[in-house]
Structure formats: C-alpha cells, structure tokens
Coordinates of C-alpha atoms in Angstrom, one line a residue:
M1 CA -40.4 28.3 -5.9
L2 CA -37.1 29.9 -4.9
P3 CA -34.0 28.8 -6.9
I4 CA -32.1 26.0 -5.1
E5 CA -28.7 27.6 -5.6
F6 CA -30.0 30.8 -4.1
L7 CA -31.4 29.0 -1.1
H8 CA -28.1 27.1 -0.5
R9 CA -26.2 30.4 -0.6
M10 CA -28.6 32.2 1.8
E11 CA -28.4 29.3 4.3
K12 CA -24.6 29.4 4.2
M13 CA -24.7 33.2 4.7
L14 CA -27.2 33.3 7.5
G15 CA -26.7 30.0 9.3
E16 CA -29.5 27.5 10.0
E17 CA -31.4 29.3 12.6
E18 CA -31.6 32.7 11.0
F19 CA -32.2 31.1 7.6
S20 CA -35.4 29.5 9.0
S21 CA -36.5 33.0 10.1
Y22 CA -35.7 34.4 6.7
L23 CA -37.7 31.7 4.9
A24 CA -40.7 32.2 7.3
S25 CA -40.8 35.9 6.1
Y26 CA -42.2 34.6 2.7
D27 CA -45.3 33.6 4.5
T28 CA -45.9 36.9 6.2
E29 CA -47.9 39.9 4.9
K30 CA -45.9 42.3 2.8
Y31 CA -45.7 45.8 4.0
Q32 CA -46.9 48.6 1.8
G33 CA -45.7 52.2 2.0
L34 CA -46.2 55.7 0.7
R35 CA -44.1 58.8 1.0
V36 CA -45.7 62.2 1.5
N37 CA -44.5 64.8 -1.0
P38 CA -43.2 67.9 1.0
L39 CA -43.5 70.0 -2.1
K40 CA -47.3 69.6 -1.9
G41 CA -48.1 69.4 1.8
S42 CA -47.5 67.7 5.1
S43 CA -48.2 64.3 6.5
Q44 CA -50.4 65.8 9.2
E45 CA -52.5 67.4 6.5
L46 CA -52.8 64.1 4.7
K47 CA -53.9 62.3 7.8
E48 CA -56.4 64.9 8.7
K49 CA -58.0 65.1 5.2
T50 CA -58.2 61.3 4.7
G51 CA -58.5 59.8 8.2
W52 CA -56.1 57.1 7.1
E53 CA -54.3 55.1 9.7
L54 CA -50.6 55.6 8.8
S55 CA -47.6 54.5 10.8
A56 CA -44.1 55.9 10.4
V57 CA -41.4 54.2 8.4
P58 CA -38.5 54.6 10.9
W59 CA -35.8 55.4 8.3
A60 CA -37.7 57.9 6.1
K61 CA -38.9 61.2 7.4
E62 CA -42.1 61.4 5.2
G63 CA -42.5 57.6 4.8
Y64 CA -45.5 55.7 6.1
Y65 CA -46.9 52.2 6.2
Y66 CA -50.6 52.0 5.1
Q67 CA -53.1 49.2 5.7
S68 CA -53.8 46.7 3.0
N69 CA -57.5 47.7 2.8
L70 CA -56.6 51.2 1.5
Q71 CA -56.1 51.9 -2.2
P72 CA -54.1 55.2 -2.2
G73 CA -53.2 54.7 -5.9
K74 CA -56.9 55.2 -6.8
H75 CA -57.4 58.3 -4.7
P76 CA -57.4 61.8 -6.4
Y77 CA -54.5 62.8 -4.1
H78 CA -52.3 60.3 -5.9
A79 CA -53.1 62.0 -9.3
A80 CA -52.2 65.4 -7.6
G81 CA -48.8 64.1 -6.5
V82 CA -49.5 64.4 -2.8
Y83 CA -47.7 61.2 -2.1
Y84 CA -45.6 58.6 -3.9
I85 CA -46.4 54.9 -3.4
Q86 CA -43.0 53.2 -2.6
E87 CA -41.8 50.0 -1.0
P88 CA -40.7 51.0 2.5
S89 CA -37.1 49.6 2.3
A90 CA -36.5 51.5 -1.0
M91 CA -36.9 54.8 1.0
A92 CA -33.7 54.2 2.9
P93 CA -31.0 55.0 0.3
A94 CA -32.3 58.5 -0.4
H95 CA -32.5 59.2 3.3
Y96 CA -28.8 58.4 3.7
L97 CA -27.9 60.6 0.7
D98 CA -28.9 63.5 2.9
A99 CA -29.6 65.9 0.0
Q100 CA -29.6 69.6 0.7
P101 CA -31.1 72.6 -1.0
A102 CA -29.1 74.4 -3.6
E103 CA -26.8 71.5 -4.3
R104 CA -26.1 69.7 -7.7
I105 CA -27.3 66.1 -7.4
L106 CA -27.4 63.2 -9.8
D107 CA -29.7 60.2 -9.6
L108 CA -27.8 58.0 -12.0
C109 CA -30.2 55.0 -12.4
A110 CA -33.4 56.8 -11.5
A111 CA -36.5 55.0 -12.9
P112 CA -39.2 54.7 -11.9
G113 CA -38.5 57.8 -9.8
G114 CA -39.0 56.9 -6.2
K115 CA -35.6 58.0 -5.0
S116 CA -35.5 61.0 -7.4
T117 CA -38.8 62.4 -6.0
Q118 CA -37.6 61.8 -2.5
I119 CA -34.3 63.7 -3.2
A120 CA -36.3 66.5 -4.8
G121 CA -38.4 66.9 -1.7
A122 CA -35.3 67.3 0.4
M123 CA -33.9 69.9 -2.0
Q124 CA -37.1 72.0 -1.5
G125 CA -37.0 73.2 -5.2
Q126 CA -33.6 74.7 -4.9
G127 CA -30.5 73.6 -6.8
L128 CA -30.1 71.2 -9.7
L129 CA -31.3 67.6 -9.8
V130 CA -30.4 65.4 -12.8
C131 CA -32.5 62.2 -13.0
N132 CA -31.1 59.7 -15.5
E133 CA -32.3 56.4 -16.9
I134 CA -30.7 54.4 -19.6
H135 CA -33.8 52.6 -20.8
P136 CA -36.1 54.8 -22.9
A137 CA -39.5 53.3 -21.8
R138 CA -38.4 53.5 -18.1
A139 CA -37.1 57.0 -18.6
K140 CA -40.5 58.1 -19.8
I141 CA -42.1 56.7 -16.7
L142 CA -39.5 58.5 -14.6
S143 CA -40.3 61.8 -16.4
E144 CA -44.0 61.3 -15.7
N145 CA -43.4 60.8 -12.0
V146 CA -41.2 63.9 -11.8
E147 CA -44.1 65.8 -13.4
R148 CA -46.8 64.4 -11.1
M149 CA -44.8 65.3 -8.0
G150 CA -44.6 69.0 -9.1
I151 CA -40.8 69.1 -9.3
R152 CA -39.4 72.2 -10.9
N153 CA -35.7 71.9 -10.6
A154 CA -35.1 68.4 -12.3
I155 CA -33.7 67.6 -15.7
V156 CA -34.6 64.1 -16.9
T157 CA -32.0 62.4 -19.2
N158 CA -32.0 59.1 -21.1
E159 CA -28.3 58.3 -21.2
S160 CA -25.7 55.7 -20.4
P161 CA -23.7 56.4 -17.2
T162 CA -20.5 56.2 -19.4
H163 CA -21.8 59.0 -21.7
L164 CA -22.7 61.2 -18.8
A165 CA -19.3 60.7 -17.4
E166 CA -17.8 62.1 -20.6
K167 CA -19.6 65.4 -19.9
F168 CA -19.4 65.9 -16.2
H169 CA -16.1 65.9 -14.3
G170 CA -16.2 66.3 -10.5
Y171 CA -19.5 68.2 -11.0
F172 CA -22.0 66.8 -8.5
D173 CA -22.2 67.3 -4.8
R174 CA -24.0 64.0 -4.3
I175 CA -24.8 61.0 -6.5
M176 CA -27.4 58.3 -5.9
V177 CA -26.4 54.9 -7.5
D178 CA -29.4 52.6 -7.1
A179 CA -27.8 50.0 -9.3
P180 CA -29.5 47.5 -11.5
C181 CA -29.2 44.2 -9.7
S182 CA -30.4 40.6 -9.6
G183 CA -33.4 41.6 -7.5
E184 CA -33.2 38.9 -4.8
G185 CA -34.6 41.3 -2.2
M186 CA -37.8 41.5 -4.3
F187 CA -38.5 37.8 -4.6
R188 CA -41.3 38.0 -2.0
K189 CA -43.3 40.5 -4.3
N190 CA -41.9 39.9 -7.8
E191 CA -42.1 36.4 -9.2
Q192 CA -40.5 37.5 -12.4
A193 CA -37.3 38.5 -10.6
C194 CA -37.3 35.0 -9.1
E195 CA -37.8 33.3 -12.4
E196 CA -35.0 35.3 -14.1
W197 CA -32.4 34.6 -11.3
S198 CA -29.2 32.7 -12.0
P199 CA -25.6 32.7 -10.7
E200 CA -24.6 33.9 -14.2
N201 CA -27.0 36.9 -14.0
V202 CA -25.6 37.8 -10.5
A203 CA -22.1 37.9 -12.1
I204 CA -23.4 40.0 -15.1
C205 CA -25.0 42.5 -12.7
A206 CA -21.8 42.8 -10.6
D207 CA -19.8 43.6 -13.7
R208 CA -22.4 46.2 -14.7
Q209 CA -22.3 47.7 -11.3
D210 CA -18.5 48.1 -11.5
E211 CA -19.0 50.1 -14.7
I212 CA -21.7 52.3 -13.2
L213 CA -19.6 53.1 -10.1
E214 CA -16.7 54.1 -12.3
A215 CA -18.9 56.6 -14.1
A216 CA -20.2 57.9 -10.8
H217 CA -16.7 58.3 -9.5
E218 CA -15.8 60.5 -12.5
M219 CA -18.8 62.8 -11.9
L220 CA -18.6 63.2 -8.1
K221 CA -16.7 66.2 -6.8
P222 CA -13.9 65.8 -4.2
G223 CA -15.5 65.6 -0.8
G224 CA -18.8 64.6 -2.4
R225 CA -21.2 61.9 -1.0
M226 CA -22.3 58.9 -2.9
V227 CA -24.9 56.3 -1.9
Y228 CA -24.7 52.9 -3.6
S229 CA -27.8 50.7 -3.2
T230 CA -29.2 47.4 -4.5
C231 CA -32.3 45.3 -3.8
T232 CA -30.4 42.0 -3.7
F233 CA -28.7 39.9 -1.0
A234 CA -25.9 38.7 -3.3
P235 CA -22.6 39.6 -1.7
E236 CA -21.0 39.8 -5.1
E237 CA -23.2 42.7 -5.9
D238 CA -23.2 44.3 -2.4
E239 CA -20.1 44.1 -0.2
G240 CA -18.2 42.8 -3.2
S241 CA -19.1 45.7 -5.4
I242 CA -18.1 48.2 -2.7
S243 CA -14.9 46.4 -1.9
R244 CA -13.8 46.2 -5.6
F245 CA -14.6 49.9 -6.0
I246 CA -12.6 51.0 -3.0
H247 CA -9.7 48.9 -4.0
R248 CA -9.7 50.7 -7.3
H249 CA -10.2 54.1 -5.6
P250 CA -8.6 53.9 -2.1
G251 CA -9.3 57.6 -1.5
Y252 CA -12.9 56.8 -0.7
E253 CA -14.2 56.3 2.8
I254 CA -17.3 54.3 3.9
V255 CA -19.1 56.8 6.0
P256 CA -20.3 55.7 9.4
V257 CA -24.1 56.4 9.7
S258 CA -26.7 55.6 12.3
M259 CA -28.9 52.6 11.8
T260 CA -32.5 52.1 12.9
E261 CA -33.6 49.1 14.8
G262 CA -33.7 46.0 12.7
M263 CA -31.0 47.1 10.2
S264 CA -27.9 44.9 10.0
S265 CA -24.3 45.7 9.3
G266 CA -22.6 44.6 6.1
R267 CA -20.4 41.5 6.5
A268 CA -16.8 41.5 5.5
E269 CA -16.6 37.7 5.6
W270 CA -19.2 37.4 2.9
T271 CA -16.8 38.6 0.2
D272 CA -13.3 37.9 -0.9
D273 CA -10.7 40.7 -0.2
P274 CA -13.1 43.0 1.6
A275 CA -12.4 46.7 2.0
E276 CA -12.0 48.3 5.4
N277 CA -15.1 49.2 7.5
M278 CA -17.5 47.0 5.6
E279 CA -19.5 46.8 8.8
R280 CA -20.5 50.5 8.1
T281 CA -22.6 49.4 5.1
I282 CA -26.2 48.4 5.8
R283 CA -28.4 45.4 5.0
L284 CA -32.1 45.3 5.3
F285 CA -33.6 41.8 5.7
P286 CA -37.4 41.1 5.5
H287 CA -37.3 38.9 8.6
K288 CA -35.8 41.8 10.7
I289 CA -37.5 44.9 9.4
H290 CA -40.9 45.8 7.9
G291 CA -39.9 45.9 4.3
E292 CA -38.1 44.0 1.5
G293 CA -34.4 43.2 1.1
H294 CA -32.0 46.0 0.4
Y295 CA -28.3 46.9 0.7
L296 CA -26.7 50.3 0.9
A297 CA -23.3 52.0 1.5
V298 CA -22.6 55.6 2.0
L299 CA -19.3 56.7 0.5
K300 CA -17.3 60.0 0.7
K301 CA -14.8 60.9 -2.0
G302 CA -11.3 61.8 -0.8
S303 CA -11.2 65.6 -1.0
A304 CA -9.0 68.3 -2.3
D305 CA -10.3 71.6 -1.0
P306 CA -14.0 71.6 -2.4
S307 CA -13.9 75.4 -2.5
V308 CA -11.3 75.4 -5.2
C309 CA -12.7 72.4 -7.1
E310 CA -16.0 73.4 -8.6
G311 CA -16.0 70.7 -11.2
S312 CA -16.5 71.1 -14.9
V313 CA -19.0 70.3 -17.6
S314 CA -18.3 70.1 -21.3
G315 CA -20.1 72.6 -23.4
G316 CA -20.5 75.1 -20.6
L317 CA -23.9 76.5 -19.5
E318 CA -27.2 76.5 -21.4
K319 CA -27.9 80.0 -22.6
G320 CA -31.7 79.7 -23.0
I321 CA -33.8 82.3 -24.8
S322 CA -34.8 85.8 -24.0
E323 CA -38.1 86.9 -22.4
K324 CA -38.9 88.6 -25.7
E325 CA -39.1 85.2 -27.3
C326 CA -41.6 84.1 -24.7
K327 CA -44.2 86.8 -25.0
E328 CA -47.1 84.4 -25.4
Y329 CA -46.2 82.7 -22.1
L330 CA -45.6 86.0 -20.3
E331 CA -49.0 87.3 -21.4
F332 CA -50.6 84.1 -20.0
E333 CA -48.7 84.5 -16.8
Q334 CA -49.8 88.1 -16.4
E335 CA -53.4 87.3 -17.0
F336 CA -53.8 84.0 -15.1
L337 CA -51.1 83.7 -12.5
Q338 CA -50.7 85.8 -9.4
K339 CA -46.9 86.3 -9.5
N340 CA -43.9 85.6 -11.7
I341 CA -42.9 82.0 -11.4
H342 CA -40.0 82.4 -13.8
E343 CA -37.8 84.6 -11.6
Q344 CA -35.5 81.7 -10.9
G345 CA -34.6 79.8 -14.0
I346 CA -34.0 80.2 -17.7
F347 CA -36.4 79.8 -20.6
V348 CA -35.6 76.8 -23.0
R349 CA -37.6 76.1 -26.1
F350 CA -37.8 72.9 -28.1
G351 CA -40.1 73.4 -31.1
E352 CA -43.4 74.6 -29.7
Q353 CA -42.6 73.4 -26.2
L354 CA -41.4 75.9 -23.6
Y355 CA -39.6 74.9 -20.4
L356 CA -38.2 76.7 -17.4
A357 CA -34.8 75.2 -16.7
P358 CA -33.0 75.6 -13.4
E359 CA -30.5 78.4 -13.1
D360 CA -26.9 77.4 -14.2
T361 CA -28.3 74.5 -16.3
F362 CA -25.5 72.9 -18.3
S363 CA -25.5 72.8 -22.1
L364 CA -28.0 70.2 -23.2
K365 CA -26.4 69.8 -26.6
G366 CA -25.5 66.2 -27.3
L367 CA -27.7 64.7 -24.6
K368 CA -31.0 62.8 -24.8
V369 CA -33.1 65.0 -22.7
L370 CA -36.8 64.1 -21.9
R371 CA -37.5 67.0 -19.5
P372 CA -35.2 70.0 -19.3
G373 CA -36.8 71.4 -16.2
L374 CA -40.4 72.5 -15.7
H375 CA -42.6 72.1 -18.8
L376 CA -44.5 75.4 -19.0
G377 CA -46.6 74.6 -22.0
T378 CA -47.1 74.9 -25.8
V379 CA -46.4 78.1 -27.7
K380 CA -48.8 78.5 -30.6
K381 CA -49.5 81.4 -32.9
N382 CA -50.5 84.3 -30.7
R383 CA -51.5 82.1 -27.8
F384 CA -50.1 79.9 -25.1
E385 CA -51.5 76.6 -23.8
P386 CA -50.3 75.7 -20.3
S387 CA -49.0 72.2 -19.6
H388 CA -50.2 69.7 -17.0
A389 CA -46.8 69.9 -15.5
L390 CA -47.2 73.6 -14.8
A391 CA -50.6 73.0 -13.1
L392 CA -49.0 70.3 -10.8
A393 CA -46.1 72.6 -9.9
L394 CA -48.3 75.5 -8.9
K395 CA -49.7 76.3 -5.4
P396 CA -53.4 77.4 -5.5
E397 CA -52.4 80.9 -4.3
Q398 CA -50.3 81.3 -7.5
A399 CA -53.3 81.1 -9.8
K400 CA -55.8 83.9 -10.3
N401 CA -58.7 81.5 -11.1
V402 CA -59.1 78.4 -8.9
T403 CA -61.9 75.8 -9.0
N404 CA -61.6 73.5 -6.0
L405 CA -63.3 70.1 -6.0
P406 CA -63.8 68.0 -2.8
A407 CA -62.0 64.6 -3.2
A408 CA -65.1 62.6 -2.6
S409 CA -67.3 64.6 -4.9
Y410 CA -68.9 63.6 -8.2
E411 CA -67.1 66.6 -9.8
A412 CA -63.6 65.4 -8.8
S413 CA -64.4 61.9 -10.3
A414 CA -65.9 63.5 -13.4
Y415 CA -62.8 65.7 -13.9
L416 CA -60.4 62.8 -13.7
K417 CA -62.5 61.0 -16.3
G418 CA -62.1 64.0 -18.7
Q419 CA -65.7 65.2 -18.4
T420 CA -66.7 68.9 -18.7
L421 CA -68.1 70.6 -15.6
N422 CA -70.7 73.3 -15.1
T423 CA -69.5 76.2 -12.9
D424 CA -69.5 79.9 -12.6
G425 CA -66.5 82.2 -12.6
K426 CA -64.2 84.3 -14.6
K427 CA -63.7 83.3 -18.3
G428 CA -60.4 81.7 -19.1
W429 CA -57.9 79.2 -17.6
H430 CA -58.7 77.8 -14.1
L431 CA -56.4 75.8 -11.9
I432 CA -58.4 72.8 -10.8
T433 CA -57.6 71.6 -7.3
V434 CA -58.8 68.7 -5.1
D435 CA -59.1 69.8 -1.5
G436 CA -56.5 72.5 -2.2
Y437 CA -54.0 70.3 -4.1
S438 CA -53.3 71.2 -7.7
L439 CA -54.7 68.7 -10.1
G440 CA -54.8 70.1 -13.6
W441 CA -56.3 72.8 -15.9
G442 CA -59.8 73.7 -17.1
K443 CA -60.9 76.5 -19.4
L444 CA -64.1 78.3 -18.5
A445 CA -66.5 79.9 -21.0
G446 CA -70.2 80.4 -20.7
G447 CA -70.6 78.5 -17.5
V448 CA -68.9 75.4 -18.9
L449 CA -65.5 74.3 -17.8
K450 CA -63.7 72.5 -20.6
N451 CA -61.6 69.7 -19.3
H452 CA -57.8 69.8 -20.0
Y453 CA -56.8 66.8 -17.9
P454 CA -54.4 64.8 -20.2
K455 CA -56.2 62.0 -22.1
G456 CA -53.5 59.5 -21.3
L457 CA -54.1 60.0 -17.5
R458 CA -57.9 59.9 -17.5
I459 CA -59.7 57.3 -15.5
Q460 CA -61.7 54.9 -17.6
G461 CA -65.3 53.9 -16.9

C-alpha cells in the first residue's frame, strides 16, 4: 500500500492522466540489469560465452537488461567479477559523471558499490578513486564489491562527508554524490522503503543532502564536475536540493547534457525559489523508461584556472614502505607472477597485511580506511600468502601457473564450495580461472590442489 500523502503529492505533480500511467507501472514487470566489468572483459565475450539474451540499457555503455528466467548472481562469472548486478536506472548517474583515466575522483556515498565500480571501469585502472561510506556495515559490503571487481586504484574509507571535507580542499576532479534519500523511486521493488516513508523523513533527508553537498563543494576543484543523484521523486530532495545549493554557491552551473528517449527534464515549478536551468536536470520515471525512479543533476564548479589550482590535502602524501620491507612478497612475485605488477603504486603495510596503494596516495593518518588500494596478501615469517583480491585483480597471463575450469564443470562448482581438486602441474600457487576469468587461488602439491577460496564466499550445499 502506497502512502496516501505520497499519492496525493504525485498526482498534483504529474496531473491526472500521467498519474494514472505512473500508478499502472506498479503492475508491470520490473526490469533487471547487469553491467559488464570492462576491467575483466567485454560484453561481446560475455554474450558469446553464456548465450544469454541481453539488451542494451540506453544510458549505460556496459549496461544490459537480462531476462527474469536468468540467475546471473548464481553464475561463477559473478564470483569472478565479470559483471555487477545493478538496477538499470542506477547506472545513469555514473554515466553522466564521465570519469576519465588518471583523474582524482570521489564517490562520497558509495555503498554498496554500483556507481564506484562503474566509475572504476571508466578510469581503466588509472588515477585515484576514493570510495566512501559513512555506515560501517555498508562500507564493508562496498569494500567487498571493489575487491570482487578487481579494482586496483581504489581507496575505501568509512568516514562522514564533513570529516573528509576537513582533509581535502579543492582536491577532486569529479565527485559523485548519490545522496541518501527517502527512496520513493524504489517503492516498486522495496516494500521497506515504502513502510518507512513520511513527509518528516523527506524533510530530514533534504537537510542531510544539504550537508553532504556542502562537504562535496569543499572537496571539488574549481572547474570540477559533480553529479548529484537520488532515487526519490520528492522535489524537496531533487530540484529543491539543487536549487538551495546553487543559491548558496552561485558560481555553479547546471551542465546541459543529452538525454535518452524516455528521460524527463527537471521541473522548476515543483520547487520554491528554483535555480536557473532546472530543466537541465534529469528525472527517470518508471512509466516512461525501463527502470525505477531516479533524479540527477550534473554541476560544474565555477573555475579559477585549474592548472594553477591543484587542490590540497592535509597531511601530504603517504610515504609507504620500501621494497626491502616487502621481500616476502617480491619473492612470491618473482616465483609465481609473470611480471612486476607493483611498478605503479606504493607499498603500504598494516600489521601483517600488505597493500599496493595508488601513486600519489594522500596520507591515510586520521582516516578510517578499509582498503588502502589493492590488498596483495599476508606477510608471515619468511613467507607470503596472496590475497583473494590479488587473484581477482590479475589477468591469467600475469600468473605463471594457471588452472582453468569451465564454468559448467563439476570442478568449478567444487572449487566455489571450497573443495580440493585433483590436477597435475607445477608445485605451488596456481591462479584458478573460470573460462579465462580470474576466480581465486589454489596451492598444488602432490597432485592435490588445496582450495584457498575464502570461506565466507563459499557456496553452501
């Protein structure tokens, strides 16, 4: 049951005829989507290897609708990070962020990681991506998804936007603000969002959005690009949030962007005291597009000369540790990997855990950091144990020993369940792949491949 006050407001916004079409969308089949991970392979490869019928999501380069009879979340390719299952409308904001390689980019409210992983794909492993989430449990899920997708250049933090803004000043080229909201756009698929809705919660969300946008403003460099998005229809959180922000910071421009068929323009008349060019913002309605409800705005910060405004970060850069302090890892790399994968980056160590952080990583002191780059593995006395993250970040050609398992095979299923496998080959660490996609580690001795797939990820039964 939809809240009565919500229905009255939507009817007033849309008018009687369109409101009827909107209500009818609740009785239609929900669209399901996945986004191919360009760090792992191409959509053409996925189609050829699976035979799945996939149709393109018009606003996302690697986004596809899949049929409801498919279960891509249970396929070994999902465990290998070949794709990310994501609601189709949620793919639009990161598309409009237009991330480029070698930039410094912040995803400020990043969990569970859909937009972060989409941004990382566009960055092609180059530059610095900071993925932040304020809630610890959600930040952990974010970190796990960054790992599964094989992302090397991401730092995952668990901070408030306000605290981050105290550290970074005009630092990021682009910022994604997928703001916490009242979730009205998800009512079709999330009953809990419907049950928790109230006009008071809409107002609370709008106040929180104002605070988050202020923090983002502090961290965005002059001339930088920011995308603000929500999954709600509430004007107070959409056109209202953008208007209030621009009135506080008149140097910002709402950037004109192309819209695909079915997208709607933002409406100035739906908010008090609207900012100029509100029609340049975008609304996605479920009765007009194949997806759920979303809103987004693309903003450009008024610029000084970007070439003379590099931004600043308190604490300077992370120094890292020397290669001499990583001899166990370097010995592992020489014995089991085909080439140096640490050429771009710095070594960072926390206790026994060794990471490869992106070059020019800022000082991590004073921050809650869940993942300071690529987790290489655990340094133990006179030996090194590679991490699951390292396996997922490797291409098969980067490992000296590779055991490939066909996706439909008993062996692939057994490996994902944590079972040992019988195989021949060179003694030591083997990169386990499924149809050529990296999946995890195994250690071979005496014809038995000991399973090192993480216990928490293993399939039960």
